[in-house]
């Protein structure tokens, strides 16, 4: 793996030191260029010293990591959030950042996040723009939403309005309440399962993820399938029928 550089922005010195130790032990190919405890200090360094990875805390006293992103050039670095909070809807905007790590940081998760950076040639300016848009939208809405980018636009969809999701290779189709046409996103369903599971979504088939709050009934015919609130029929795999009993 090519050598990379990183910069850490966190107002907790102990958190910065802990991450530095993990980086040196598990990611020795990544050079730590420096660290800062606030936006001003980080901006002063990063303006003249570009890095590959920006480890960014979300909440820092009276400011946030987003305040720094607003002032950096587009695609200045791959952003990996390091946070102890989920209050900014980080689950819903995960795909706008390269990755995010919850404190205390686990070595295997750190290794995976850094490896993801190594697989990408450079940061995506459009991805950073989407990240900021998602953050602003989260601030203005108390109900949980998720950003769904397709080739034409970014839809900010209420999670409660998602009835079910279907997989087609690396694409995921979202079927929404009162909408006939699905929203198709170029991300695999496995990644959305990770995000949506905390909101009552269950993978009842290799190709299907359903919102348990939109189940109309379970039909025993044809091996068993679910009828959803939008009248869609969703198959239930034999191996996952026990999940329905749990529901």
Coordinates of C-alpha atoms in Angstrom, one line a residue:
X1 CA 0.0 0.0 0.0
X2 CA 1.3 3.5 -0.9
X3 CA 2.5 5.7 1.9
X4 CA -0.1 8.2 3.1
X5 CA -0.2 11.3 5.3
X6 CA -2.9 12.2 7.8
X7 CA -3.9 15.1 10.1
X8 CA -6.0 14.8 13.3
X9 CA -8.4 17.4 14.5
X10 CA -9.9 16.8 18.0
X11 CA -10.3 19.1 21.0
X12 CA -9.6 16.2 23.4
X13 CA -5.8 15.6 23.8
X14 CA -6.4 12.1 25.1
X15 CA -8.4 11.2 22.0
X16 CA -5.6 12.6 19.7
X17 CA -3.0 10.6 21.6
X18 CA -5.0 7.4 21.6
X19 CA -5.6 7.7 17.8
X20 CA -1.9 8.5 17.2
X21 CA -0.9 5.3 19.1
X22 CA -3.3 3.2 17.1
X23 CA -2.1 4.7 13.8
X24 CA 1.6 4.0 14.6
X25 CA 0.8 0.4 15.7
X26 CA -1.7 -0.7 13.1
X27 CA -1.1 1.7 10.1
X28 CA 2.6 2.4 10.1
X29 CA 2.5 3.3 6.4
X30 CA 0.5 6.5 7.3
X31 CA 2.6 9.5 8.5
X32 CA 0.9 11.8 11.0
X33 CA 1.6 15.3 9.7
X34 CA 0.2 17.0 12.8
X35 CA -2.9 17.7 14.8
X36 CA -5.0 20.6 16.0
X37 CA -7.6 21.1 18.8
X38 CA -9.7 23.7 16.9
X39 CA -10.8 24.8 13.4
X40 CA -8.4 27.8 13.3
X41 CA -5.4 25.8 14.0
X42 CA -6.3 23.0 11.6
X43 CA -7.1 25.5 8.8
X44 CA -3.8 27.3 9.3
X45 CA -1.9 24.0 8.8
X46 CA -4.0 22.4 6.1
X47 CA -4.0 25.5 3.8
X48 CA -0.3 25.0 3.1
X49 CA 0.2 21.3 3.9
X50 CA -2.2 19.0 2.0
X51 CA -2.7 15.5 3.5
X52 CA -4.4 12.4 2.3
X53 CA -6.6 11.7 5.3
X54 CA -8.3 14.1 7.7
X55 CA -9.4 12.5 10.9
X56 CA -12.1 14.9 12.1
X57 CA -14.0 15.2 15.3
X58 CA -17.5 16.4 14.9
X59 CA -18.2 18.3 18.1
X60 CA -15.5 20.5 19.4
X61 CA -16.6 22.9 22.2
X62 CA -18.3 25.8 20.4
X63 CA -17.6 24.6 16.8
X64 CA -17.9 21.5 14.7
X65 CA -15.8 19.6 12.2
X66 CA -18.2 20.8 9.5
X67 CA -17.1 24.4 10.2
X68 CA -13.6 23.3 9.0
X69 CA -14.9 21.5 5.9
X70 CA -16.7 24.6 4.8
X71 CA -13.4 26.5 4.7
X72 CA -11.2 23.9 3.1
X73 CA -10.8 23.5 -0.7
X74 CA -13.1 20.9 -2.3
X75 CA -11.5 17.4 -2.1
X76 CA -8.8 18.6 0.2
X77 CA -8.5 15.2 1.8
X78 CA -10.4 12.0 2.5
X79 CA -12.6 12.7 5.5
X80 CA -12.8 10.1 8.3
X81 CA -15.0 11.3 11.2
X82 CA -14.0 10.2 14.7
X83 CA -16.8 10.9 17.1
X84 CA -18.5 9.8 20.3
X85 CA -21.8 11.2 19.2
X86 CA -24.6 10.3 16.8
X87 CA -26.5 13.5 17.3
X88 CA -25.6 14.9 13.8
X89 CA -27.2 12.0 12.0
X90 CA -23.9 10.5 11.1
X91 CA -25.6 7.3 10.3
X92 CA -27.7 9.0 7.6
X93 CA -24.7 10.9 6.0
X94 CA -22.2 8.1 6.2
X95 CA -21.9 7.7 2.5
X96 CA -20.9 11.4 2.1
X97 CA -17.6 10.9 4.0
X98 CA -15.0 8.3 3.3
X99 CA -15.8 6.7 6.6
X100 CA -16.5 7.3 10.3
X101 CA -15.2 5.8 13.5
X102 CA -17.0 5.8 16.9
X103 CA -15.0 6.4 20.0
X104 CA -13.3 4.5 21.5
X105 CA -11.8 3.6 18.1
X106 CA -11.4 -0.1 17.5
X107 CA -8.2 -1.2 15.7
X108 CA -10.0 -3.3 13.1
X109 CA -12.3 -0.4 12.2
X110 CA -9.4 2.0 11.9
X111 CA -7.5 -0.4 9.6
X112 CA -10.6 -0.9 7.4
X113 CA -11.2 2.9 7.1
X114 CA -7.6 3.6 6.2
X115 CA -7.6 0.7 3.7
X116 CA -10.6 2.3 2.0
X117 CA -8.6 5.5 1.5
X118 CA -5.8 3.5 0.0
X119 CA -8.2 2.0 -2.6
X120 CA -9.2 5.5 -3.8
X121 CA -6.9 7.7 -5.8
X122 CA -8.2 11.0 -4.5
X123 CA -11.0 12.6 -2.6
X124 CA -14.2 13.4 -4.4
X125 CA -15.2 17.1 -4.4
X126 CA -18.8 16.2 -5.1
X127 CA -18.7 13.9 -2.1
X128 CA -17.6 16.6 0.2
X129 CA -20.3 19.0 -1.1
X130 CA -22.9 16.3 -0.5
X131 CA -21.6 15.8 3.0
X132 CA -22.1 19.5 3.8
X133 CA -25.6 19.6 2.2
X134 CA -26.6 16.5 4.3
X135 CA -25.3 18.2 7.5
X136 CA -27.3 21.3 6.8
X137 CA -30.4 19.3 6.1
X138 CA -30.0 17.3 9.3
X139 CA -29.8 20.5 11.3
X140 CA -33.1 21.8 9.9
X141 CA -35.1 18.6 10.4
X142 CA -35.8 16.8 13.7
X143 CA -37.1 13.7 11.9
X144 CA -34.4 11.2 10.8
X145 CA -33.6 11.4 7.1
X146 CA -31.1 9.7 4.8
X147 CA -29.4 11.2 1.7
X148 CA -30.0 9.1 -1.4
X149 CA -27.9 10.3 -4.4
X150 CA -28.9 9.2 -7.8
X151 CA -27.4 10.4 -11.2
X152 CA -29.7 13.4 -11.3
X153 CA -30.1 14.7 -7.7
X154 CA -29.8 14.0 -4.0
X155 CA -33.0 13.0 -2.3
X156 CA -33.4 13.6 1.5
X157 CA -35.8 10.9 2.4
X158 CA -37.6 10.4 5.7
X159 CA -36.4 7.0 7.0
X160 CA -40.0 6.3 8.2
X161 CA -41.2 6.6 4.6
X162 CA -38.9 3.8 3.3
X163 CA -41.1 0.7 2.9
X164 CA -38.4 -1.7 1.7
X165 CA -35.2 -1.9 -0.3
X166 CA -34.1 -4.4 -3.0
X167 CA -30.7 -5.3 -4.3
X168 CA -29.5 -5.6 -7.9
X169 CA -25.7 -6.3 -7.7
X170 CA -24.1 -3.1 -6.5
X171 CA -27.3 -1.1 -6.8
X172 CA -30.1 -0.6 -4.2
X173 CA -33.7 0.4 -5.0
X174 CA -35.6 2.3 -2.3
X175 CA -39.4 1.9 -2.4
X176 CA -41.1 4.9 -0.7
X177 CA -44.5 5.5 0.8
X178 CA -46.9 7.0 -1.7
X179 CA -44.3 6.8 -4.6
X180 CA -44.6 4.3 -7.4
X181 CA -41.1 4.6 -8.8
X182 CA -38.1 3.6 -6.6
X183 CA -35.0 5.7 -6.0
X184 CA -32.0 3.8 -7.3
X185 CA -28.6 4.3 -5.6
X186 CA -25.3 2.9 -6.6
X187 CA -24.4 1.4 -3.3
X188 CA -24.8 -2.3 -2.2
X189 CA -27.7 -3.2 0.1
X190 CA -25.4 -4.6 2.7
X191 CA -24.1 -1.1 3.5
X192 CA -27.6 0.2 3.9
X193 CA -28.5 -2.7 6.1
X194 CA -25.8 -1.5 8.5
X195 CA -27.2 2.0 8.6
X196 CA -30.9 1.2 8.7
X197 CA -30.9 -1.7 11.2
X198 CA -31.0 0.7 14.1
X199 CA -34.3 2.1 12.7
X200 CA -36.2 -1.2 12.6
X201 CA -35.1 -2.5 9.2
X202 CA -34.6 -6.2 8.8
X203 CA -32.8 -8.2 6.1
X204 CA -35.3 -11.0 5.4
X205 CA -33.8 -12.1 2.1
X206 CA -30.4 -11.8 0.4
X207 CA -32.0 -9.3 -1.9
X208 CA -34.5 -7.5 0.4
X209 CA -34.4 -5.2 3.4
X210 CA -37.7 -4.3 4.9
X211 CA -39.1 -1.7 7.3
X212 CA -40.9 -3.7 9.9
X213 CA -43.3 -0.8 10.5
X214 CA -44.6 -1.2 7.0
X215 CA -45.5 -4.9 7.1
X216 CA -49.1 -5.5 6.2
X217 CA -49.2 -9.3 6.6
X218 CA -47.3 -12.5 6.2
X219 CA -48.6 -14.9 3.6
X220 CA -47.8 -18.6 4.1
X221 CA -48.4 -19.6 0.4
X222 CA -45.6 -20.1 -2.1
X223 CA -43.0 -20.7 0.7
X224 CA -44.0 -17.6 2.6
X225 CA -43.7 -13.9 1.7
X226 CA -44.5 -10.5 3.1
X227 CA -47.2 -8.1 1.9
X228 CA -46.1 -4.6 2.5
X229 CA -48.2 -1.4 3.0
X230 CA -47.6 -0.5 -0.7
X231 CA -49.0 -3.9 -1.7
X232 CA -45.5 -5.2 -2.8
X233 CA -44.8 -8.8 -2.2
X234 CA -41.4 -9.5 -0.7
X235 CA -40.0 -13.0 -0.5
X236 CA -38.7 -14.4 2.9
X237 CA -35.8 -16.8 2.7
X238 CA -36.1 -20.1 4.6
X239 CA -33.0 -19.3 6.6
X240 CA -34.4 -15.9 7.8
X241 CA -38.0 -16.9 8.7
X242 CA -36.9 -16.9 12.4
X243 CA -36.5 -13.2 12.1
X244 CA -40.2 -12.7 11.5
X245 CA -40.9 -14.7 14.7
X246 CA -38.6 -12.3 16.6
X247 CA -40.5 -9.3 15.1

